[in-house]
XYZ file of C-alpha atoms in Angstrom:
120
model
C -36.727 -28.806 18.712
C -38.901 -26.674 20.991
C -36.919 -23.974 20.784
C -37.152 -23.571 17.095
C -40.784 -24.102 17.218
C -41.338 -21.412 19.805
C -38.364 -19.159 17.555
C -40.440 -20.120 14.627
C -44.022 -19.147 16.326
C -42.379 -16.243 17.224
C -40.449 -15.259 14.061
C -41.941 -11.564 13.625
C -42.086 -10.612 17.005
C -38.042 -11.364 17.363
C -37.599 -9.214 14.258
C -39.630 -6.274 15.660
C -37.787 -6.598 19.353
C -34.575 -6.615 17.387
C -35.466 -3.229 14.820
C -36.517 -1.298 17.814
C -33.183 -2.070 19.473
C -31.461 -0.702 16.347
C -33.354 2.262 15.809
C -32.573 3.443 19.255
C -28.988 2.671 19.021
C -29.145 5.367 15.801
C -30.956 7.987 17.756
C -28.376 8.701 20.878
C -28.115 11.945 22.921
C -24.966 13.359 22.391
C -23.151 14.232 25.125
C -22.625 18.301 25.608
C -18.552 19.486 26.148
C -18.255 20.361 29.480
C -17.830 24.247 30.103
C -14.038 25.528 30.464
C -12.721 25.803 33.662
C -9.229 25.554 35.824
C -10.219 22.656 37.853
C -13.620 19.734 37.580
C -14.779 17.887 40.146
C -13.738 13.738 40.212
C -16.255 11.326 38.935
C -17.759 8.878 40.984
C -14.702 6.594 40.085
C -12.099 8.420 40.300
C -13.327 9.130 44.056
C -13.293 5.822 44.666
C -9.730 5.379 43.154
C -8.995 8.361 45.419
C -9.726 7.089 48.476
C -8.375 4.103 47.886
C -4.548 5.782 47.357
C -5.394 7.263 50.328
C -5.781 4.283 52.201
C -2.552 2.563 50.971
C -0.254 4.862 48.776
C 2.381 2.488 47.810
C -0.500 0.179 46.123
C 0.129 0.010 42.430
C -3.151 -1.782 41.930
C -3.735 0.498 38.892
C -0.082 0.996 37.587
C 0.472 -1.134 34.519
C 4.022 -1.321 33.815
C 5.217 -3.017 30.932
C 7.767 -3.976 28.118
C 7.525 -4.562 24.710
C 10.498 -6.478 22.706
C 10.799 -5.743 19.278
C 12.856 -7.048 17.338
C 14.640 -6.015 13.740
C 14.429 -2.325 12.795
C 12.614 0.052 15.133
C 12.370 4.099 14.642
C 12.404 5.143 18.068
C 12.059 8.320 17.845
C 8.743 7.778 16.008
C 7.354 5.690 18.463
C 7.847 8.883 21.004
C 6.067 11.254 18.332
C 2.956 8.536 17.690
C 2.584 8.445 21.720
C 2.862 12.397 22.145
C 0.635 13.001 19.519
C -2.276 10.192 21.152
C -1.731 11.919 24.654
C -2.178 15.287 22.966
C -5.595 14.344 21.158
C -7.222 12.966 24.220
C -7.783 15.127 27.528
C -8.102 12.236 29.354
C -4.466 11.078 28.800
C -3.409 14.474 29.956
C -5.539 14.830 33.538
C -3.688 15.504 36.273
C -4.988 15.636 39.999
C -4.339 17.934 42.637
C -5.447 18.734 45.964
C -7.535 22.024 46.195
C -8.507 23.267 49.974
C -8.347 19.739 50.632
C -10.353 18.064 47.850
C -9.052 16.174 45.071
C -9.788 17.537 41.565
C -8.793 17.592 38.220
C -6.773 19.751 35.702
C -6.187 19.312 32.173
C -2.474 20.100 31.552
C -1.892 21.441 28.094
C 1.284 19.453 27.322
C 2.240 16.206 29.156
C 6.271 15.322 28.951
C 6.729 12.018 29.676
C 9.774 9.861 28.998
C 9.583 6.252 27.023
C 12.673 4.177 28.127
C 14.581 2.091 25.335
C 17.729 0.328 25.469
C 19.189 -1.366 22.469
């Protein structure tokens, strides 16, 4: 009962919070595309995930194997296309990391080839 006395008190102060939260949802800062280049530096995250591989390379801590049973009808085939076609629209499905002069960094392959294993 207090609460919806002091929600009630409060009524049009809530709603102005709440519109000022909206209107600076709407007006965002895009973020700029990054300039071409061969190689980018990691991102704070992906130096952490670095270093950790480092520290124990057999750790699949971030390795998320799985299956999927279907059952009935299944195009195959398409399933490869749909997944070639996602990894092709988003760079960051395609980032690979190499070493250069000793420091990790990344490179955006063009084309990724990947196998997806099926048995029937």
């Amino acid at each position: 009962s207090q609460i919806i006395d002091e929600l009630t008190v409060r009524r049009s102060e809530i709603i102005d919070f709440f519109c000022a939260v909206k209107s600076k949802k709407e007006s965002f800062v895009p973020i700029s595309k990054a300039p071409l280049s061969r190689y980018y530096p990691l991102s704070s995250a992906q130096q952490r995930m670095y270093f950790l591989y480092e520290f124990d390379k057999a750790g699949t801590t971030y390795n998320m194997p799985m299956f999927l049973k279907v059952e009935g009808d299944f195009d195959f085939s398409q399933l490869e296309r749909t997944f070639r076609k996602l990894v092709g629209h988003h760079e960051s499905l395609r980032t690979l990391f190499e070493l250069q002069e000793g420091n990790p960094v990344q490179r955006l392959a063009d084309e990724v080839i990947f196998p997806i294993e099926y048995s029937t």
